[in-house]
Every structure is written in structure tokens, then in C-alpha cells.
Amino acid sequence: MLCLSAGNLHAACAGEGFMGASSGDPVMSMVDITFSPLYSSSTTSGTSGCQNWDFALHLQKEREKFVRIRHQQLLEQSSAGDGPLLEAWSMLMACPREVQPRFNDLMRNHFPESEEVLNSPERMSTYPNRVLGWIRQDPVLSHACQNDDLS
């Protein structure tokens, strides 16, 4: 389970599915991160008892699923440089709330590239890594967002 607490990522293992969603419904697995006012109620420092746990792989798959399901809304909010889905995307990209305005600007500045990739089903799965690249090139976000060990 990926928990977001005060804008920080934490790994946890609970339930049958990632994000604690065991229904298998891909839309409902996004509800916790995109619409919940309280992003986390628990954290853990390890994954004791979790079988076949690979946090980086699960996080990457969750990012890809988020993009696949919400790409149109993500594009709309990226063009405006603001919105609740953009906030959720920032947190999923391991950026704390303190840098949300900077992340929003980054997404707005890269909107033409985002539009090109997200409008191509064949290239859509590469989008999270592109965003990570943009984060790494930004002098503020590269230090604030915790992606060094996740991709």
C-alpha cells in the first residue's frame, strides 16, 4: 500500500491490492489518492510480512494506471496549471505540498509535450518517466521530490 502522509510517500503492505483497494476496480483504486481529503492514516518503515513486495515497481504501475485512467483530466488541469488531480499527481510523483505551485508550473510549462504523449496510447505508459525527468531537471523539485530510489 502506498500511503501519503503530510505530502510524503510511505510504503506499507495491507489488503489484497495496491492502495488497499481489493475490489479490483481501477477507478476505485484511485479514489484514495485523488479525492480523499486525508491521504493517509498509517505509515510503516518496512514491509515485513509482504510477499513479493517491490515498492518501486508498484509505484510505477500505480503512476501508469493513474495516467491511463485520468489522462484527459490531467491534461486539462496541466494546461491550467492547477487542480485537485494535479495535486494528486504531484503527490504520486513524490513531491511534497510545499512545492505544489512549482510542480503546477512545471506541468503547465511542459503541456505541449504532455499533450503529445498523453494523446498517444502507445506512448502513454512512458509519461511518468518523462515527468520524473522534468522533475530531475528542475533545481527546486529535484531536491524536494523524493524519487531517487523509486525509479
Coordinates of N, CA and C in Angstrom, one line a residue:
M1 N 0.8 -1.2 0.0 CA 0.0 0.0 0.0 C 0.9 1.2 0.0
L2 N 0.5 2.2 -0.8 CA 1.2 3.5 -0.8 C 0.4 4.4 0.0
C3 N 1.1 5.0 1.0 CA 0.4 6.0 1.9 C 1.0 7.3 1.7
L4 N 0.2 8.3 1.7 CA 0.7 9.7 1.6 C 0.3 10.4 2.9
S5 N 1.3 10.8 3.6 CA 1.1 11.5 4.9 C 1.9 12.8 4.9
A6 N 1.1 13.9 5.0 CA 1.7 15.2 5.0 C 2.6 15.4 3.8
G7 N 2.2 14.9 2.7 CA 2.9 15.1 1.4 C 4.1 14.2 1.2
N8 N 4.3 13.2 2.1 CA 5.4 12.3 2.0 C 4.9 10.9 1.6
L9 N 5.7 10.2 0.8 CA 5.4 8.8 0.5 C 5.9 7.8 1.6
H10 N 5.1 6.8 1.8 CA 5.5 5.8 2.7 C 5.0 4.5 2.1
A11 N 5.8 3.4 2.3 CA 5.4 2.1 1.8 C 4.7 1.3 2.9
A12 N 3.7 0.6 2.6 CA 3.0 -0.2 3.5 C 2.4 -1.4 2.8
C13 N 2.2 -2.5 3.5 CA 1.6 -3.6 2.8 C 0.3 -4.0 3.6
A14 N -0.8 -3.9 2.9 CA -2.1 -4.2 3.6 C -3.1 -4.5 2.5
G15 N -4.0 -5.4 2.8 CA -5.1 -5.7 1.9 C -4.6 -6.5 0.7
E16 N -5.5 -6.7 -0.2 CA -5.1 -7.5 -1.4 C -4.5 -6.7 -2.5
G17 N -4.8 -5.5 -2.5 CA -4.4 -4.7 -3.7 C -3.6 -3.5 -3.3
F18 N -2.9 -2.9 -4.3 CA -2.2 -1.6 -4.1 C -3.2 -0.5 -3.7
M19 N -2.7 0.3 -2.8 CA -3.6 1.4 -2.3 C -4.7 0.9 -1.4
G20 N -4.6 -0.4 -1.0 CA -5.6 -1.0 -0.1 C -6.9 -1.3 -0.8
A21 N -6.9 -1.2 -2.1 CA -8.2 -1.4 -2.8 C -8.2 -2.9 -3.3
S22 N -9.1 -3.6 -2.7 CA -9.2 -5.1 -3.0 C -10.3 -5.4 -4.0
S23 N -11.0 -4.4 -4.4 CA -12.2 -4.7 -5.3 C -11.8 -5.0 -6.7
G24 N -10.6 -4.6 -7.1 CA -10.1 -4.8 -8.5 C -10.6 -3.7 -9.4
D25 N -11.4 -2.8 -8.9 CA -12.0 -1.7 -9.8 C -10.9 -0.7 -9.9
P26 N -10.4 -0.4 -11.2 CA -9.3 0.5 -11.3 C -9.7 1.9 -11.0
V27 N -10.9 2.3 -11.2 CA -11.3 3.7 -10.8 C -11.3 3.9 -9.3
M28 N -11.9 2.9 -8.6 CA -12.0 3.0 -7.1 C -10.6 2.9 -6.5
S29 N -9.6 2.3 -7.1 CA -8.3 2.3 -6.5 C -7.6 3.7 -6.6
M30 N -8.2 4.6 -7.4 CA -7.7 5.9 -7.5 C -8.3 6.8 -6.5
V31 N -9.5 6.4 -5.9 CA -10.3 7.3 -5.0 C -9.4 7.7 -3.8
D32 N -8.7 6.8 -3.2 CA -7.9 7.1 -2.0 C -7.0 8.3 -2.3
I33 N -6.3 8.3 -3.4 CA -5.3 9.3 -3.6 C -5.8 10.6 -4.3
T34 N -6.9 10.5 -5.1 CA -7.3 11.7 -5.8 C -8.4 12.5 -5.2
F35 N -9.2 11.9 -4.3 CA -10.3 12.6 -3.8 C -10.4 12.6 -2.3
S36 N -9.6 11.8 -1.6 CA -9.7 11.8 -0.1 C -9.0 13.0 0.5
P37 N -9.7 13.7 1.4 CA -9.1 14.9 2.0 C -8.0 14.5 2.9
L38 N -8.0 13.3 3.5 CA -6.9 12.8 4.3 C -6.2 11.7 3.6
Y39 N -5.0 11.9 3.2 CA -4.3 11.0 2.3 C -3.8 9.7 3.0
S40 N -3.6 9.8 4.3 CA -3.0 8.6 4.9 C -3.5 8.6 6.4
S41 N -3.7 7.4 6.8 CA -4.0 7.2 8.3 C -2.9 6.3 8.9
S42 N -2.0 5.8 8.1 CA -1.0 4.9 8.7 C 0.3 4.9 7.8
T43 N 1.4 4.7 8.4 CA 2.7 4.5 7.7 C 3.4 3.4 8.3
T44 N 4.4 3.0 7.6 CA 5.3 1.9 8.2 C 6.7 2.1 7.7
S45 N 7.7 1.7 8.4 CA 9.1 1.8 7.9 C 9.5 0.6 7.2
G46 N 8.7 -0.5 7.1 CA 9.1 -1.7 6.4 C 8.0 -2.4 5.8
T47 N 8.3 -3.5 5.2 CA 7.2 -4.3 4.5 C 7.2 -5.7 5.1
S48 N 7.5 -5.8 6.3 CA 7.5 -7.1 7.0 C 6.2 -7.9 6.7
G49 N 6.3 -9.1 6.3 CA 5.2 -10.0 6.0 C 4.6 -9.8 4.6
C50 N 5.1 -8.9 3.8 CA 4.6 -8.7 2.5 C 5.3 -9.6 1.5
Q51 N 4.5 -10.3 0.7 CA 5.1 -11.3 -0.2 C 5.4 -10.6 -1.5
N52 N 6.5 -10.9 -2.1 CA 6.9 -10.4 -3.4 C 6.7 -8.9 -3.5
W53 N 7.2 -8.2 -2.5 CA 7.0 -6.7 -2.4 C 8.1 -6.0 -3.2
D54 N 7.8 -5.2 -4.1 CA 8.7 -4.3 -4.8 C 8.0 -3.0 -4.9
F55 N 8.3 -2.1 -4.0 CA 7.7 -0.8 -3.9 C 7.8 0.0 -5.1
A56 N 9.0 0.1 -5.7 CA 9.3 0.9 -6.8 C 8.5 0.4 -8.0
L57 N 8.3 -0.9 -8.2 CA 7.5 -1.4 -9.3 C 6.1 -1.1 -9.1
H58 N 5.6 -1.3 -7.9 CA 4.2 -1.0 -7.6 C 3.9 0.5 -7.8
L59 N 4.8 1.4 -7.4 CA 4.6 2.8 -7.5 C 4.6 3.2 -9.0
Q60 N 5.5 2.6 -9.8 CA 5.5 2.8 -11.2 C 4.2 2.4 -11.9
K61 N 3.7 1.2 -11.5 CA 2.4 0.7 -12.1 C 1.3 1.6 -11.7
E62 N 1.3 2.1 -10.4 CA 0.2 2.9 -10.0 C 0.2 4.3 -10.7
R63 N 1.4 4.8 -11.0 CA 1.5 6.0 -11.8 C 1.0 5.8 -13.2
E64 N 1.4 4.7 -13.8 CA 0.9 4.4 -15.1 C -0.6 4.2 -15.2
K65 N -1.2 3.6 -14.1 CA -2.6 3.4 -14.1 C -3.3 4.7 -13.9
F66 N -2.8 5.6 -13.1 CA -3.3 6.9 -12.8 C -3.4 7.7 -14.2
V67 N -2.3 7.6 -14.9 CA -2.3 8.3 -16.2 C -3.2 7.7 -17.2
R68 N -3.3 6.4 -17.2 CA -4.2 5.7 -18.2 C -5.7 6.1 -17.9
I69 N -6.1 6.1 -16.7 CA -7.5 6.4 -16.3 C -7.8 7.9 -16.3
R70 N -6.9 8.7 -15.9 CA -7.1 10.2 -15.8 C -6.4 11.1 -16.7
H71 N -5.9 10.5 -17.9 CA -5.1 11.4 -18.7 C -5.8 12.6 -19.3
Q72 N -7.0 12.5 -19.6 CA -7.7 13.7 -20.1 C -7.9 14.8 -19.1
Q73 N -8.3 14.4 -17.9 CA -8.4 15.4 -16.8 C -7.0 16.0 -16.4
L74 N -6.0 15.1 -16.5 CA -4.6 15.5 -16.2 C -4.2 16.6 -17.2
L75 N -4.5 16.3 -18.4 CA -4.1 17.3 -19.5 C -4.9 18.7 -19.2
E76 N -6.1 18.6 -18.9 CA -6.9 19.8 -18.7 C -6.3 20.6 -17.6
Q77 N -6.0 20.0 -16.5 CA -5.5 20.7 -15.3 C -4.1 21.1 -15.5
S78 N -3.3 20.4 -16.3 CA -1.9 20.8 -16.6 C -1.9 22.0 -17.5
S79 N -2.8 22.1 -18.4 CA -2.9 23.3 -19.2 C -3.2 24.6 -18.4
A80 N -4.0 24.4 -17.4 CA -4.4 25.5 -16.5 C -3.3 25.7 -15.4
G81 N -2.5 24.7 -15.1 CA -1.5 24.8 -14.0 C -2.1 24.7 -12.7
D82 N -3.3 24.1 -12.5 CA -3.9 24.0 -11.2 C -5.1 22.9 -11.3
G83 N -5.4 22.4 -10.1 CA -6.5 21.5 -10.0 C -6.2 20.3 -9.0
P84 N -7.3 19.7 -8.5 CA -7.1 18.6 -7.5 C -6.4 17.4 -8.0
L85 N -6.6 17.1 -9.3 CA -6.0 15.9 -9.9 C -4.5 16.2 -10.1
L86 N -4.1 17.4 -10.4 CA -2.7 17.8 -10.5 C -2.0 17.7 -9.1
E87 N -2.8 18.0 -8.1 CA -2.2 17.9 -6.7 C -2.0 16.4 -6.4
A88 N -2.9 15.6 -6.7 CA -2.8 14.1 -6.5 C -1.6 13.6 -7.3
W89 N -1.5 14.1 -8.6 CA -0.4 13.6 -9.4 C 1.0 14.0 -8.8
S90 N 1.0 15.3 -8.3 CA 2.3 15.7 -7.6 C 2.6 14.8 -6.5
M91 N 1.7 14.5 -5.7 CA 1.9 13.6 -4.5 C 2.3 12.2 -5.0
L92 N 1.7 11.7 -6.0 CA 2.1 10.4 -6.6 C 3.5 10.4 -7.2
M93 N 3.9 11.6 -7.6 CA 5.3 11.8 -8.1 C 6.3 12.1 -7.0
A94 N 5.8 11.9 -5.7 CA 6.7 12.1 -4.5 C 7.1 13.5 -4.2
C95 N 6.3 14.4 -4.6 CA 6.6 15.9 -4.3 C 5.7 16.3 -3.1
P96 N 6.3 17.0 -2.2 CA 5.6 17.5 -1.0 C 4.7 18.7 -1.4
R97 N 3.7 18.9 -0.5 CA 2.8 20.0 -0.8 C 3.5 21.4 -0.9
E98 N 4.6 21.5 -0.2 CA 5.3 22.8 -0.2 C 5.7 23.3 -1.6
V99 N 5.9 22.3 -2.5 CA 6.4 22.7 -3.8 C 5.3 22.5 -4.9
Q100 N 4.0 22.4 -4.4 CA 2.9 22.2 -5.3 C 2.8 23.3 -6.4
P101 N 2.9 24.6 -6.0 CA 2.9 25.7 -7.0 C 4.0 25.5 -8.1
R102 N 5.2 25.1 -7.7 CA 6.3 24.9 -8.6 C 6.0 23.7 -9.5
F103 N 5.5 22.6 -8.9 CA 5.1 21.4 -9.7 C 4.0 21.8 -10.7
N104 N 3.0 22.6 -10.3 CA 2.0 23.0 -11.2 C 2.6 23.8 -12.4
D105 N 3.5 24.7 -12.1 CA 4.2 25.5 -13.2 C 4.9 24.6 -14.1
L106 N 5.6 23.6 -13.5 CA 6.3 22.6 -14.4 C 5.4 21.9 -15.3
M107 N 4.3 21.5 -14.8 CA 3.3 20.7 -15.7 C 2.7 21.7 -16.7
R108 N 2.5 22.9 -16.4 CA 1.9 23.9 -17.4 C 3.0 24.2 -18.4
N109 N 4.2 24.3 -18.0 CA 5.3 24.6 -19.0 C 5.6 23.5 -19.9
H110 N 5.3 22.2 -19.5 CA 5.5 21.1 -20.3 C 4.2 20.6 -21.0
F111 N 3.2 21.4 -21.0 CA 1.9 21.0 -21.5 C 2.0 20.5 -23.0
P112 N 2.7 21.2 -23.9 CA 2.8 20.7 -25.2 C 3.3 19.2 -25.3
E113 N 4.4 19.0 -24.6 CA 4.9 17.6 -24.5 C 3.9 16.6 -23.9
S114 N 3.3 17.0 -22.9 CA 2.3 16.2 -22.2 C 1.2 15.8 -23.2
E115 N 0.7 16.8 -23.9 CA -0.4 16.6 -24.8 C 0.0 15.6 -25.9
E116 N 1.2 15.7 -26.4 CA 1.7 14.8 -27.4 C 1.8 13.4 -26.9
V117 N 2.3 13.2 -25.7 CA 2.5 11.8 -25.2 C 1.1 11.3 -24.8
L118 N 0.3 12.1 -24.0 CA -0.9 11.5 -23.5 C -2.0 11.3 -24.6
N119 N -1.8 11.9 -25.7 CA -2.8 11.6 -26.8 C -2.3 10.5 -27.7
S120 N -1.3 9.8 -27.3 CA -0.8 8.6 -28.0 C -0.9 7.4 -27.1
P121 N -1.8 6.5 -27.3 CA -2.0 5.3 -26.4 C -0.7 4.5 -26.4
E122 N 0.1 4.5 -27.4 CA 1.3 3.7 -27.4 C 2.4 4.3 -26.6
R123 N 2.3 5.6 -26.3 CA 3.4 6.3 -25.6 C 3.0 6.7 -24.2
M124 N 1.7 6.5 -23.9 CA 1.1 7.0 -22.6 C 1.9 6.4 -21.4
S125 N 2.3 5.1 -21.5 CA 2.9 4.5 -20.3 C 4.3 5.1 -20.0
T126 N 4.9 5.8 -21.0 CA 6.2 6.5 -20.8 C 6.1 7.8 -20.0
Y127 N 4.8 8.3 -19.9 CA 4.6 9.6 -19.3 C 5.2 9.8 -17.9
P128 N 4.9 8.9 -17.0 CA 5.5 9.1 -15.6 C 7.0 9.3 -15.7
N129 N 7.7 8.5 -16.5 CA 9.2 8.7 -16.5 C 9.6 10.0 -17.2
R130 N 8.8 10.5 -18.1 CA 9.1 11.8 -18.7 C 8.9 12.9 -17.6
V131 N 7.8 12.8 -16.8 CA 7.6 13.7 -15.7 C 8.8 13.7 -14.7
L132 N 9.2 12.5 -14.4 CA 10.4 12.3 -13.5 C 11.6 13.0 -14.0
G133 N 11.8 12.9 -15.3 CA 12.9 13.6 -16.0 C 12.8 15.1 -15.8
W134 N 11.6 15.7 -16.0 CA 11.4 17.1 -15.8 C 11.6 17.5 -14.4
I135 N 11.2 16.7 -13.5 CA 11.4 17.0 -12.0 C 12.9 17.0 -11.7
R136 N 13.7 16.0 -12.3 CA 15.1 16.0 -12.0 C 15.8 17.2 -12.6
Q137 N 15.3 17.8 -13.7 CA 15.9 18.9 -14.3 C 15.6 20.2 -13.6
D138 N 14.6 20.2 -12.7 CA 14.2 21.4 -12.0 C 15.1 21.6 -10.8
P139 N 15.7 22.7 -10.5 CA 16.6 22.8 -9.4 C 15.9 22.7 -8.0
V140 N 14.7 23.1 -7.9 CA 13.9 23.0 -6.7 C 13.3 21.6 -6.5
L141 N 12.6 21.2 -7.5 CA 11.9 19.9 -7.4 C 12.8 18.7 -7.3
S142 N 14.0 18.8 -8.0 CA 14.9 17.7 -7.9 C 15.4 17.4 -6.5
H143 N 15.4 18.4 -5.6 CA 15.8 18.2 -4.2 C 14.6 17.9 -3.4
A144 N 13.4 18.5 -3.7 CA 12.3 18.4 -2.8 C 11.5 17.1 -3.0
C145 N 11.4 16.6 -4.2 CA 10.7 15.4 -4.5 C 11.5 14.2 -4.3
Q146 N 11.0 13.2 -3.6 CA 11.8 12.0 -3.2 C 11.7 10.9 -4.2
N147 N 12.4 11.0 -5.3 CA 12.3 10.0 -6.4 C 13.6 9.3 -6.6
D148 N 14.7 9.6 -5.9 CA 16.0 9.0 -6.1 C 16.0 7.5 -6.1
D149 N 15.3 6.9 -5.2 CA 15.3 5.4 -5.0 C 14.1 4.7 -5.6
L150 N 13.2 5.5 -6.3 CA 11.9 4.9 -6.7 C 11.9 4.6 -8.2
S151 N 12.8 5.0 -9.0 CA 12.7 4.7 -10.4 C 14.0 4.4 -11.1

